[in-house]
XYZ file of C-alpha atoms in Angstrom:
776
model
C -33.662 -76.829 -34.267
C -33.240 -76.272 -30.256
C -35.549 -79.187 -29.213
C -33.655 -81.183 -32.272
C -31.494 -80.295 -31.332
C -31.648 -81.018 -27.056
C -33.038 -84.413 -28.618
C -30.388 -85.316 -31.205
C -28.199 -84.196 -27.607
C -29.684 -86.888 -24.927
C -30.638 -89.946 -27.650
C -26.410 -89.587 -28.800
C -25.849 -89.727 -25.083
C -28.524 -92.815 -24.038
C -26.279 -94.895 -27.235
C -22.816 -94.049 -25.622
C -24.438 -95.678 -22.432
C -26.232 -98.617 -23.680
C -22.549 -99.217 -26.109
C -20.280 -98.695 -22.790
C -18.656 -96.222 -25.047
C -16.062 -93.861 -23.864
C -17.176 -90.155 -25.051
C -13.950 -88.752 -25.442
C -13.631 -91.180 -28.492
C -15.789 -88.478 -29.662
C -13.060 -85.762 -29.005
C -9.212 -85.070 -30.676
C -7.031 -83.873 -28.538
C -4.722 -81.522 -29.508
C -1.908 -81.470 -26.512
C -0.493 -78.618 -24.748
C -2.795 -75.808 -26.915
C -5.523 -74.336 -26.030
C -8.371 -71.927 -26.808
C -7.789 -67.912 -26.941
C -11.645 -67.394 -26.229
C -12.894 -67.467 -22.749
C -15.099 -70.405 -21.991
C -18.751 -70.832 -22.088
C -18.034 -72.574 -18.351
C -15.636 -74.396 -15.899
C -16.324 -76.684 -14.355
C -13.465 -77.999 -11.459
C -12.161 -81.062 -10.885
C -13.740 -83.637 -12.888
C -11.959 -86.085 -15.220
C -11.097 -85.399 -19.265
C -14.134 -88.604 -19.994
C -16.327 -86.614 -17.299
C -15.113 -82.672 -19.220
C -16.439 -84.516 -22.793
C -19.886 -86.315 -21.250
C -20.687 -81.796 -20.174
C -20.006 -81.264 -23.523
C -21.851 -84.588 -25.112
C -24.915 -83.400 -22.715
C -24.462 -79.849 -22.571
C -28.086 -78.592 -23.747
C -28.117 -74.839 -22.748
C -25.780 -74.439 -26.059
C -24.104 -75.568 -29.331
C -20.297 -77.181 -27.316
C -18.026 -77.784 -29.772
C -14.452 -77.995 -27.740
C -13.140 -78.061 -24.367
C -9.470 -77.519 -22.886
C -8.715 -79.461 -20.240
C -6.291 -78.296 -17.132
C -4.622 -81.246 -15.915
C -2.855 -79.424 -13.344
C -6.107 -77.400 -11.843
C -8.149 -80.515 -12.858
C -10.524 -77.998 -14.266
C -12.817 -78.067 -17.732
C -13.899 -75.299 -19.702
C -16.262 -75.525 -22.518
C -16.424 -73.797 -25.536
C -19.573 -73.472 -27.892
C -16.850 -72.936 -31.623
C -13.277 -74.116 -32.166
C -10.073 -73.378 -33.700
C -11.557 -73.506 -36.926
C -14.278 -70.645 -35.961
C -13.539 -67.962 -37.472
C -11.901 -65.050 -35.491
C -10.863 -67.889 -33.246
C -6.990 -69.184 -32.511
C -5.233 -72.280 -29.954
C -2.338 -70.731 -28.314
C 0.673 -72.723 -26.490
C -0.639 -73.859 -22.438
C 2.523 -75.760 -20.518
C -0.689 -78.358 -18.930
C -3.425 -77.966 -20.465
C -4.669 -79.936 -23.462
C -7.678 -78.428 -25.999
C -10.183 -81.323 -27.174
C -12.305 -80.828 -29.951
C -14.916 -83.148 -31.927
C -14.877 -85.731 -34.012
C -17.559 -86.366 -36.170
C -14.950 -86.917 -39.630
C -14.467 -90.189 -37.176
C -18.075 -91.422 -37.726
C -18.035 -90.745 -41.969
C -15.743 -93.518 -44.703
C -13.762 -91.104 -46.544
C -13.663 -92.433 -50.683
C -11.111 -89.820 -51.847
C -11.295 -88.926 -55.367
C -15.536 -89.693 -55.909
C -18.651 -88.062 -55.686
C -22.373 -89.732 -54.890
C -24.374 -88.138 -56.446
C -24.733 -84.235 -58.268
C -28.309 -84.212 -56.788
C -27.678 -83.061 -53.614
C -30.132 -82.261 -50.801
C -28.261 -79.221 -49.289
C -24.619 -77.658 -49.963
C -22.642 -75.090 -47.419
C -19.636 -73.393 -48.584
C -16.207 -72.529 -46.769
C -16.307 -75.120 -43.717
C -13.492 -78.271 -43.206
C -14.509 -81.163 -43.160
C -14.967 -82.073 -39.812
C -17.614 -78.942 -39.538
C -19.217 -80.629 -43.097
C -19.654 -84.236 -40.903
C -20.621 -82.614 -37.784
C -23.649 -80.821 -39.765
C -24.427 -83.745 -40.758
C -24.836 -85.569 -37.926
C -27.206 -82.876 -36.670
C -29.108 -82.054 -40.441
C -32.101 -81.683 -39.141
C -34.276 -81.437 -42.056
C -33.943 -84.819 -43.770
C -32.099 -87.677 -42.866
C -27.664 -87.085 -43.758
C -25.861 -89.890 -44.650
C -23.328 -88.797 -46.264
C -21.233 -86.014 -47.675
C -19.194 -84.830 -50.514
C -16.435 -82.636 -49.966
C -14.798 -80.432 -52.572
C -11.532 -80.241 -50.743
C -9.259 -77.115 -52.384
C -12.862 -74.842 -53.078
C -14.327 -76.317 -49.515
C -17.666 -76.748 -50.525
C -19.549 -79.444 -48.391
C -22.391 -81.483 -50.048
C -24.858 -82.544 -47.444
C -27.583 -86.386 -49.196
C -29.947 -88.390 -48.308
C -28.814 -91.249 -50.531
C -26.593 -94.529 -50.404
C -24.982 -95.511 -53.210
C -27.094 -98.215 -54.472
C -29.750 -94.965 -54.502
C -27.332 -93.353 -57.035
C -25.714 -96.155 -59.183
C -22.887 -97.028 -58.166
C -19.798 -94.319 -57.499
C -19.071 -91.776 -59.636
C -14.881 -91.123 -60.295
C -14.048 -87.091 -59.203
C -11.048 -85.606 -58.646
C -9.883 -83.535 -55.505
C -13.884 -84.308 -54.548
C -14.363 -87.262 -51.655
C -17.014 -88.786 -50.586
C -18.043 -89.144 -46.814
C -20.376 -92.334 -46.559
C -21.366 -92.564 -42.458
C -20.691 -96.341 -41.425
C -22.835 -98.476 -41.055
C -23.695 -101.220 -38.066
C -24.949 -104.323 -40.812
C -22.856 -106.551 -42.910
C -21.577 -103.869 -44.704
C -18.749 -102.491 -41.597
C -17.121 -105.678 -42.113
C -15.917 -104.445 -45.434
C -13.328 -102.123 -47.096
C -15.221 -99.221 -49.943
C -12.250 -99.399 -53.052
C -14.339 -97.548 -54.329
C -15.600 -97.601 -58.296
C -13.576 -100.492 -60.072
C -14.423 -104.598 -60.264
C -11.105 -107.919 -59.637
C -9.291 -108.096 -63.349
C -10.211 -111.678 -65.295
C -7.461 -113.638 -66.144
C -6.756 -116.276 -68.230
C -6.706 -119.962 -67.178
C -8.037 -118.630 -63.941
C -12.145 -118.243 -62.499
C -12.131 -115.066 -60.359
C -15.275 -114.938 -58.916
C -16.525 -118.779 -57.535
C -20.092 -117.824 -56.761
C -22.289 -115.552 -58.232
C -26.082 -113.749 -57.230
C -28.240 -112.109 -59.429
C -31.125 -109.831 -58.227
C -29.997 -108.833 -54.414
C -29.168 -105.583 -52.060
C -26.195 -104.461 -51.555
C -25.968 -105.125 -48.111
C -27.283 -109.030 -49.084
C -24.315 -109.278 -51.055
C -21.709 -108.819 -47.709
C -24.611 -110.722 -45.860
C -23.582 -113.715 -47.786
C -19.871 -112.933 -48.727
C -20.013 -114.202 -44.745
C -22.076 -116.198 -44.657
C -20.423 -118.150 -47.572
C -18.733 -121.681 -45.887
C -18.099 -123.605 -49.278
C -15.329 -121.130 -49.790
C -12.810 -117.905 -47.873
C -14.816 -115.640 -49.117
C -13.022 -112.251 -49.053
C -14.310 -109.739 -51.503
C -16.910 -108.816 -53.508
C -17.332 -106.885 -56.580
C -22.063 -104.972 -56.768
C -23.370 -104.196 -59.936
C -26.130 -101.143 -59.502
C -27.251 -101.304 -63.126
C -28.398 -105.428 -62.227
C -27.995 -105.904 -58.792
C -25.597 -108.550 -58.791
C -23.616 -109.447 -55.938
C -19.551 -111.282 -57.836
C -17.886 -113.269 -55.205
C -14.642 -114.053 -55.048
C -11.929 -115.955 -52.608
C -9.490 -113.369 -54.020
C -8.928 -109.113 -53.356
C -7.486 -106.712 -55.405
C -3.689 -107.337 -54.668
C -3.986 -111.317 -55.540
C -4.576 -110.568 -59.021
C -3.246 -106.543 -59.284
C -6.120 -104.134 -58.927
C -9.055 -103.618 -59.783
C -10.360 -102.369 -63.556
C -10.796 -98.669 -63.797
C -10.820 -98.207 -67.483
C -14.082 -99.218 -68.570
C -16.850 -96.281 -69.446
C -19.427 -98.701 -66.988
C -16.776 -99.139 -64.189
C -19.229 -96.347 -62.354
C -21.394 -98.691 -61.734
C -19.997 -100.962 -60.097
C -18.354 -100.975 -56.449
C -15.259 -102.606 -54.740
C -15.394 -104.325 -50.771
C -12.836 -106.496 -49.356
C -13.576 -108.070 -46.144
C -11.877 -106.357 -42.596
C -9.591 -108.718 -39.830
C -8.836 -108.243 -36.321
C -5.689 -106.570 -38.225
C -7.192 -104.185 -40.567
C -10.142 -103.228 -38.309
C -7.631 -101.885 -35.702
C -7.037 -99.376 -38.913
C -9.087 -96.618 -40.103
C -8.897 -97.063 -44.102
C -8.445 -94.021 -46.923
C -8.545 -95.712 -50.190
C -6.171 -94.052 -52.506
C -4.122 -91.877 -50.690
C -0.488 -91.411 -49.268
C 2.078 -89.463 -47.175
C 4.804 -90.631 -49.476
C 8.429 -89.870 -48.014
C 7.656 -91.010 -44.489
C 7.997 -93.756 -44.546
C 10.304 -96.598 -42.719
C 9.994 -99.551 -43.253
C 9.177 -101.601 -46.800
C 8.196 -105.139 -46.763
C 6.975 -106.212 -50.197
C 4.945 -109.235 -51.709
C 2.293 -109.184 -48.537
C -1.690 -108.798 -48.033
C -3.057 -105.652 -47.056
C -3.341 -108.049 -43.851
C -0.401 -108.987 -43.106
C 0.725 -105.449 -43.465
C -1.409 -104.635 -41.082
C -0.128 -107.360 -38.481
C 3.551 -105.612 -39.520
C 2.548 -102.604 -38.339
C 0.489 -103.620 -34.634
C 3.961 -105.520 -33.912
C 6.257 -103.647 -34.914
C 9.471 -102.993 -32.011
C 11.707 -100.543 -33.771
C 9.645 -97.885 -34.180
C 5.790 -96.793 -33.372
C 4.011 -97.350 -36.497
C 0.463 -94.969 -37.066
C -0.253 -95.969 -40.401
C 1.284 -97.842 -43.681
C 0.942 -97.668 -47.171
C -0.241 -100.575 -49.833
C 0.673 -100.563 -53.441
C -1.774 -103.086 -54.986
C -0.345 -103.830 -57.811
C 3.210 -105.321 -55.936
C 1.982 -106.016 -53.220
C 4.816 -103.588 -51.032
C 3.927 -102.611 -47.180
C 5.087 -99.205 -46.564
C 5.095 -98.159 -42.230
C 4.876 -95.391 -41.047
C 5.428 -93.131 -37.460
C 3.526 -90.710 -38.851
C -0.337 -89.775 -39.784
C -2.181 -87.543 -41.983
C -2.356 -84.779 -39.399
C 1.061 -85.003 -39.323
C 2.473 -83.950 -43.015
C -0.337 -81.810 -43.381
C -2.958 -84.445 -44.964
C -2.727 -87.469 -47.630
C -1.486 -87.098 -50.856
C -4.504 -88.469 -53.598
C -2.865 -90.652 -55.934
C -6.076 -89.786 -58.307
C -7.176 -93.754 -59.397
C -3.314 -95.196 -58.978
C -4.654 -98.224 -55.696
C -2.486 -96.453 -53.423
C -4.115 -96.649 -49.995
C -3.611 -95.103 -46.384
C -4.494 -96.824 -42.973
C -4.396 -95.542 -39.620
C -4.240 -96.903 -36.525
C -7.301 -97.063 -34.515
C -6.910 -94.884 -30.434
C -6.693 -97.334 -28.242
C -9.833 -95.547 -25.581
C -9.678 -98.694 -23.114
C -8.441 -97.519 -19.356
C -8.747 -100.295 -17.160
C -11.172 -103.856 -17.447
C -11.272 -107.874 -17.151
C -9.887 -109.692 -19.155
C -10.031 -113.395 -19.457
C -9.318 -114.682 -22.660
C -6.052 -116.568 -22.956
C -4.342 -113.786 -24.909
C -4.728 -110.409 -25.699
C -3.897 -106.713 -26.823
C -3.828 -103.775 -23.983
C -2.481 -100.182 -25.015
C -2.330 -97.103 -22.622
C -5.229 -94.726 -24.054
C -4.513 -92.984 -27.154
C -2.120 -95.139 -28.200
C 0.179 -94.801 -30.809
C -0.825 -91.161 -29.469
C 0.818 -90.256 -26.353
C -0.667 -90.892 -22.878
C -3.502 -88.741 -21.566
C -2.215 -87.199 -17.775
C -3.860 -87.923 -14.060
C -4.905 -90.799 -15.905
C -6.040 -94.566 -13.303
C -5.769 -97.781 -15.012
C -5.807 -101.086 -14.217
C -6.463 -104.044 -15.969
C -6.574 -107.507 -14.524
C -5.844 -111.002 -16.509
C -7.000 -113.940 -15.934
C -5.829 -117.127 -16.538
C -7.360 -121.279 -15.867
C -6.018 -122.032 -12.586
C -2.685 -123.980 -13.085
C -1.278 -121.738 -15.594
C 1.005 -118.701 -15.829
C 0.391 -115.153 -17.807
C 3.564 -114.279 -20.793
C 3.456 -110.847 -21.582
C 5.552 -109.254 -23.676
C 5.937 -105.472 -24.800
C 6.684 -104.070 -28.411
C 6.982 -100.832 -26.354
C 7.508 -98.881 -23.312
C 7.877 -95.846 -23.053
C 6.950 -93.489 -19.313
C 7.037 -89.835 -18.696
C 9.438 -89.749 -15.990
C 10.471 -86.786 -14.543
C 13.899 -87.478 -13.208
C 17.109 -90.352 -13.972
C 15.030 -92.790 -11.877
C 11.546 -94.846 -12.241
C 9.170 -95.524 -10.563
C 8.696 -92.491 -8.321
C 5.726 -90.614 -6.881
C 6.773 -88.074 -10.025
C 7.187 -90.179 -12.829
C 4.337 -92.442 -14.871
C 4.370 -96.026 -13.358
C 3.218 -99.114 -14.831
C 3.352 -101.643 -11.868
C 2.182 -105.394 -12.362
C 0.616 -106.842 -8.984
C 1.500 -110.373 -8.810
C 0.526 -113.089 -5.878
C 0.420 -110.297 -3.790
C 3.677 -108.803 -5.113
C 4.392 -105.270 -6.674
C 6.354 -105.249 -9.908
C 7.429 -101.030 -11.512
C 8.786 -102.297 -14.779
C 11.252 -99.761 -15.996
C 11.272 -97.957 -19.762
C 11.838 -100.045 -22.513
C 11.166 -103.688 -20.438
C 10.732 -105.947 -23.376
C 9.270 -109.636 -20.589
C 7.444 -110.242 -18.075
C 6.297 -113.281 -16.628
C 3.904 -114.349 -13.926
C 4.135 -116.443 -10.660
C -0.010 -116.899 -10.953
C -2.869 -116.825 -13.521
C -4.367 -113.925 -11.566
C -2.324 -110.503 -12.527
C -3.024 -106.717 -11.832
C -1.770 -104.134 -13.987
C -1.899 -100.636 -13.006
C -1.430 -97.270 -15.496
C -1.054 -94.166 -13.566
C -0.382 -90.847 -14.641
C 0.508 -87.327 -13.480
C -0.385 -84.066 -14.773
C 3.513 -82.977 -15.428
C 4.229 -84.430 -18.937
C 3.389 -87.372 -21.293
C 5.605 -90.074 -23.721
C 3.713 -92.682 -26.248
C 2.900 -94.333 -23.649
C 3.277 -99.127 -23.373
C 1.933 -102.079 -25.859
C 1.858 -105.606 -24.492
C 0.899 -108.341 -25.903
C -0.629 -111.502 -23.068
C -0.819 -114.906 -23.688
C -0.907 -117.640 -20.931
C 1.464 -120.997 -21.080
C 2.355 -123.826 -18.678
C 4.681 -122.695 -15.617
C 8.115 -123.604 -16.158
C 8.581 -125.657 -12.569
C 6.748 -124.154 -10.051
C 6.128 -125.553 -6.256
C 2.575 -127.142 -5.545
C 0.654 -127.501 -1.909
C -3.104 -128.139 -3.440
C -3.924 -131.243 -3.007
C -4.685 -131.867 -6.964
C -2.875 -130.238 -9.691
C -1.795 -130.228 -13.416
C 1.705 -129.454 -14.957
C 3.004 -129.622 -18.237
C 6.326 -128.605 -20.418
C 6.128 -124.860 -20.930
C 4.046 -124.106 -24.648
C 1.608 -127.602 -24.214
C 0.755 -128.821 -26.686
C 2.637 -126.211 -29.073
C 6.147 -127.394 -28.609
C 8.549 -127.105 -26.264
C 11.624 -124.625 -26.630
C 15.515 -125.781 -26.367
C 17.604 -126.225 -24.065
C 14.857 -126.175 -21.078
C 16.077 -127.061 -17.219
C 12.398 -126.813 -14.995
C 11.242 -128.343 -11.710
C 8.642 -128.982 -9.947
C 8.101 -129.597 -6.223
C 4.733 -131.715 -5.311
C 3.871 -131.274 -1.379
C 1.843 -132.782 0.617
C 1.271 -132.925 4.442
C 3.517 -135.784 6.322
C 2.201 -138.844 6.005
C 0.109 -138.502 3.228
C 0.872 -139.805 -1.014
C 0.834 -138.111 -4.339
C 0.022 -139.675 -7.123
C 1.344 -138.731 -10.508
C 0.176 -139.508 -13.910
C 1.376 -138.512 -16.909
C -1.679 -138.002 -19.814
C 0.888 -137.746 -22.641
C 4.296 -137.862 -22.902
C 6.073 -136.917 -26.364
C 9.697 -136.110 -26.420
C 13.177 -136.440 -28.398
C 13.074 -140.276 -29.185
C 16.752 -141.491 -27.821
C 18.853 -143.454 -29.936
C 20.472 -146.020 -28.968
C 21.416 -144.868 -24.962
C 19.974 -144.882 -22.061
C 16.444 -143.200 -20.764
C 18.402 -141.649 -17.987
C 21.251 -140.264 -21.030
C 18.808 -139.224 -23.111
C 18.445 -135.875 -25.206
C 15.441 -134.811 -23.512
C 13.352 -136.904 -20.297
C 11.970 -136.038 -17.563
C 12.482 -137.377 -14.157
C 11.147 -138.380 -11.328
C 12.253 -138.369 -7.907
C 11.663 -139.035 -3.837
C 14.485 -138.309 -0.953
C 13.282 -141.598 0.446
C 14.306 -143.030 -2.944
C 17.992 -143.376 -4.073
C 17.170 -144.379 -7.470
C 15.069 -141.413 -9.910
C 12.428 -142.739 -12.678
C 13.091 -141.323 -16.007
C 11.331 -140.662 -19.104
C 11.514 -140.109 -22.592
C 10.389 -140.465 -26.407
C 6.270 -141.580 -26.093
C 3.880 -142.440 -23.972
C 0.085 -142.816 -23.902
C -0.247 -143.084 -20.071
C 2.095 -143.329 -17.476
C 1.679 -143.434 -13.393
C 4.253 -143.058 -10.596
C 2.931 -143.533 -6.574
C 5.514 -142.307 -4.308
C 6.191 -143.048 -0.876
C 6.524 -140.031 0.373
C 5.155 -136.832 1.247
C 7.392 -134.625 -1.007
C 8.022 -135.145 -5.196
C 10.324 -133.433 -7.505
C 9.891 -133.134 -11.432
C 12.705 -132.349 -13.207
C 12.540 -131.328 -16.935
C 15.738 -131.064 -18.925
C 15.175 -130.234 -23.413
C 18.485 -129.444 -25.028
C 19.412 -127.363 -27.732
C 18.238 -129.131 -31.034
C 15.337 -131.594 -31.994
C 11.457 -130.876 -30.188
C 8.679 -131.924 -29.552
C 4.868 -131.109 -28.173
C 6.050 -132.321 -24.566
C 3.990 -133.531 -22.041
C 0.634 -133.291 -19.612
C 0.583 -134.890 -15.506
C -2.657 -134.562 -13.168
C -1.595 -135.052 -9.823
C -2.860 -136.108 -6.539
C -3.093 -136.540 -2.638
C -3.310 -139.982 -1.559
C -4.491 -140.151 2.016
C -3.348 -143.362 3.850
C -7.258 -144.013 6.474
C -8.581 -144.606 2.255
C -7.500 -147.546 2.332
C -9.233 -148.622 6.139
C -12.707 -149.306 4.433
C -14.283 -151.708 3.052
C -13.400 -152.602 -0.082
C -17.106 -152.920 -1.170
C -17.678 -149.622 -0.687
C -17.242 -146.616 -2.387
C -15.123 -144.101 0.123
C -14.461 -140.703 -0.049
C -11.233 -139.874 -0.309
C -11.011 -135.375 -0.077
C -13.136 -132.725 -1.207
C -12.111 -129.407 -2.359
C -15.033 -128.363 -4.749
C -14.369 -131.710 -5.965
C -14.945 -135.788 -4.674
C -12.584 -138.914 -5.613
C -15.091 -142.020 -5.386
C -12.069 -145.519 -4.685
C -13.466 -148.616 -5.498
C -11.400 -151.430 -4.514
C -11.623 -154.220 -6.482
C -8.959 -156.747 -4.325
C -10.475 -159.866 -2.716
C -7.230 -160.311 -0.539
C -6.749 -157.166 2.672
C -4.949 -157.147 4.985
C -6.272 -158.634 8.358
C -5.922 -154.554 10.226
C -8.092 -153.515 7.228
C -5.145 -150.881 6.878
C -2.142 -150.577 4.290
C 0.715 -149.953 4.532
C 3.518 -147.924 2.456
C 4.717 -150.460 0.830
C 2.608 -152.859 0.710
C 1.481 -150.479 -2.001
C 3.978 -151.425 -5.110
C 4.645 -153.717 -7.407
C 4.861 -157.221 -5.606
C 2.946 -157.041 -3.017
C 1.418 -160.347 -1.017
C -2.285 -158.389 -0.685
C -1.756 -155.572 -3.329
C 0.807 -157.162 -6.454
C -0.233 -153.404 -8.495
C -2.315 -150.799 -8.042
C -3.280 -148.281 -10.146
C -5.273 -145.024 -10.576
C -6.706 -144.248 -14.008
C -8.551 -141.478 -14.516
C -11.870 -141.599 -15.679
C -13.501 -137.966 -16.355
C -16.882 -137.605 -17.018
C -19.282 -135.565 -18.312
C -20.211 -134.246 -15.157
C -16.656 -134.896 -13.680
C -14.312 -133.055 -15.590
C -11.070 -131.631 -15.244
C -12.167 -130.377 -11.379
C -13.914 -133.716 -10.166
C -12.381 -136.771 -11.682
C -13.088 -140.896 -10.462
C -9.967 -142.671 -9.928
C -10.237 -146.806 -9.458
C -8.082 -148.686 -7.843
C -7.591 -152.046 -9.586
C -5.336 -155.522 -8.755
C -3.749 -157.531 -10.789
C -5.336 -160.808 -9.505
C -8.762 -160.644 -10.159
C -11.215 -163.552 -10.383
C -12.022 -166.006 -12.988
C -14.890 -164.345 -14.581
C -12.736 -161.194 -15.445
C -9.895 -163.799 -16.947
C -12.443 -165.089 -19.327
C -13.544 -161.488 -20.734
C -10.016 -161.204 -20.503
C -9.727 -163.964 -23.783
C -12.417 -162.136 -25.513
C -10.795 -159.485 -25.768
C -8.098 -160.187 -26.984
C -10.305 -161.539 -29.913
C -11.388 -158.840 -30.600
C -8.345 -156.735 -30.295
C -7.062 -158.754 -33.088
C -10.123 -158.594 -35.647
C -9.830 -155.150 -34.818
C -6.059 -154.839 -36.372
C -6.742 -156.868 -39.101
C -9.584 -154.969 -40.001
C -6.816 -151.704 -40.023
C -4.911 -153.812 -42.028
C -7.183 -153.703 -44.329
C -8.750 -150.037 -44.086
C -4.957 -148.546 -44.411
C -4.497 -150.831 -47.684
C -7.545 -149.965 -48.714
C -6.535 -145.685 -48.560
C -3.489 -146.091 -49.328
C -4.906 -147.835 -53.206
C -7.458 -144.465 -53.364
C -4.788 -142.036 -51.980
C -2.433 -143.201 -54.224
C -5.247 -143.245 -57.328
C -5.876 -139.483 -56.170
C -2.350 -138.274 -56.379
C -1.986 -139.645 -59.588
C -4.800 -137.409 -61.477
C -4.130 -134.608 -59.230
C -0.398 -134.332 -60.363
C -2.282 -134.735 -64.236
C -4.151 -131.691 -63.106
C -1.445 -129.403 -62.413
C 0.255 -129.782 -65.188
C -2.628 -129.330 -67.691
C -3.391 -126.169 -64.881
C 1.074 -124.521 -64.915
C 0.113 -125.049 -69.598
C -2.091 -122.566 -69.085
C -0.278 -120.101 -66.166
C 0.805 -121.282 -63.086
C 0.468 -119.933 -59.334
C 2.698 -117.746 -57.874
C 3.162 -117.882 -54.637
C 4.465 -114.758 -52.203
C 4.640 -116.571 -48.928
C 3.986 -114.739 -44.873
C 5.152 -117.667 -42.450
C 5.337 -114.596 -39.718
C 2.997 -116.358 -36.568
C 0.558 -114.045 -35.497
C 0.521 -112.023 -31.289
C -2.598 -112.154 -31.345
C -5.168 -115.254 -31.421
C -8.563 -114.945 -30.772
C -8.139 -112.153 -30.047
C -11.439 -108.782 -30.133
C -14.059 -111.525 -31.248
C -16.451 -109.304 -33.032
C -20.398 -109.334 -31.875
C -23.078 -110.239 -33.791
C -24.572 -113.561 -35.304
C -23.763 -112.884 -38.317
C -19.714 -112.362 -37.994
C -20.055 -115.718 -35.339
C -21.180 -117.557 -38.460
C -18.292 -116.569 -40.040
C -16.107 -117.880 -37.199
C -18.029 -121.118 -37.246
C -17.230 -121.262 -41.114
C -13.825 -120.281 -40.658
C -12.327 -122.470 -37.562
C -9.990 -125.207 -40.697
C -8.911 -121.510 -42.568
C -6.491 -119.221 -42.498
C -6.811 -115.420 -42.210
C -6.081 -112.922 -44.429
C -3.315 -112.605 -42.226
C -2.041 -115.922 -42.096
C -2.614 -117.685 -46.280
C -0.634 -117.633 -49.255
C 0.261 -114.566 -50.917
C -1.480 -115.788 -54.034
C -0.819 -113.731 -57.675
C -2.209 -115.764 -60.155
C -1.449 -113.070 -63.030
C 3.005 -114.342 -63.043
C 4.091 -117.204 -64.708
C 6.030 -119.658 -63.233
C 8.632 -119.231 -65.645
C 9.238 -116.286 -67.765
C 7.291 -113.672 -64.713
C 5.762 -111.938 -67.362
C 2.427 -110.372 -66.542
C -0.425 -112.442 -68.745
C -2.911 -110.097 -70.124
C -6.718 -110.482 -69.322
C -8.516 -111.909 -71.381
C -12.072 -110.892 -70.649
C -13.633 -107.298 -70.564
C -16.150 -107.601 -68.868
C -17.995 -108.347 -66.101
C -19.098 -112.369 -66.768
C -22.740 -112.646 -66.610
C -23.115 -116.178 -65.305
C -20.460 -117.893 -62.659
C -20.939 -121.118 -61.093
C -22.911 -120.628 -58.568
């Protein structure tokens, strides 16, 4: 047994190293407490992570818990926990107690048992001890256990639901299933039962016979003909029923039939739900801070994550009415969850944040203090680096920021601090700050705590955006209206200053302009307008409305761009490039491409003009419309596969072209006229097809409404997360590719097809069993 235990500890150590998971995630923190007994081993000058690693790797005795003295930085390892006989915890000002958290390796399903044929039974132990015995079991491979809550009996088993043909309902007994690393990892097991069958509605969209439970989960993840959000699996005939509905869409699961124990219902966990531990058929009644009705479980999870009035740590979800109940409490705060029998009320607790530092390169994401939503730990020194594309900035929104401070003043050596380094400037954030906007595309966030006190910490969301103004001196750059291309905000007043070296001019190219259209007024007095001005030129150039392309060549080395929007009607905005143009470029032969400048990229200039000054040099005045040598100069941005935005080719063109180009111009005009005529014919044809389809669609909707129309619950809140926490694995990557044009569970309309649009009465289900054949 000792040899096996040592090998198991080594195996756990290797798995942790390979997966880069923090050792302290295997332990549960109990602040300001310590064991009353003497430790087996004491380590000095170590961090919490190092102490947790030592406990996991300990092979001379069975390390079950440890105390961490935050002031002395000492770690005391114990071979028992406070749940052991004759052991207890006592209050200690500077010490935190950490016990093992093997329970977190299992998914709990209350009021269910897996089997009556168990491999081993242990009496009078806690759930944590039972989970630990299952993980460390040496005589067989323990895959789960049934736990009798009142009698504290632990029943270990080596089988899974497919081998026992489903789950059996049993009051006051919970089934704990080992977490899966395969396709089932992305689904919540809601126990026995199946989706309700509704009159006039097709609940299942595909049926596959003779497949395993894991294969059924994989089929749901890989489905691309519809968005599979749940499936029912029948163990008797190994049949898999895929559906785009979840239980909340059809008012819960059917659990009244005698064969329901052979059917198990699974629902997909999107990015929001994966941040929570689910516990079906349980609740913390009477401890809710906010209630929201008519939303999906995913939308409920999102609201908990976004809540900024209080710290949301968990929520209960009532399936029949789609009711979401947010709470500041968890099960351990209220002495345990309340079992709901087979009533379909489910509890979700937020997972703790574990990362203490890292390098983030995504355009949006989130951060939180370690152990959030619980109080952070002592003696932390965490550093995150956020990098977004060049020429952009970083916007940070705090849902919560509350750190420990010893006095009324924050940001002192005796207080915990949150620092942001931006362009060599260090900003120390005060409590309750809501927003921070960077001046560059790279920032460093540092979180430093001491040993004197703790607090909830912080939670933030960041996203990249375009700056509202700025000063540019780089030889090449980009500017856009804030929010581009999703739309600018009202009442904006942004000014960009582009400064080139002396005697160097600036070429500015707008690739897209989409502002509010001006009506019966000049452009400079328009509602939303762009003003381009120079110090050496008395007049300004104004842009408003829509442009697909617009260029501007400066006469001096300083250029100003001002963007102003009014308080109503916003469009997508504008996007522009600029580059410096040096006079020496124009002194070369017009037959040889000349290298312009090289800042990790090269411009090429082709001089197509047939006339040029005798001295071979162009002056600033000559490079303008109406000059004798060159009527009009226009730099056209021509990116290629080899030269993306960072490397582009520019072509210098004139209006004085050889005769052959004029012939080609007439030919091009004929081609354009033919293309326009063809487009008009195609547009008429498509309009006829569209009107015909619309007519039959409305006719079909009228027929469907007679059977039972859909009643929509819309959840229109925008998400603060965008493509964050990308899930690993080829299966999940395939699902993301298939779902690029499909909304997430939190963003879809909440559909309840059981309501009649006029009477709002519940339609009775017409089926009493799962159909044996559905369209595959």
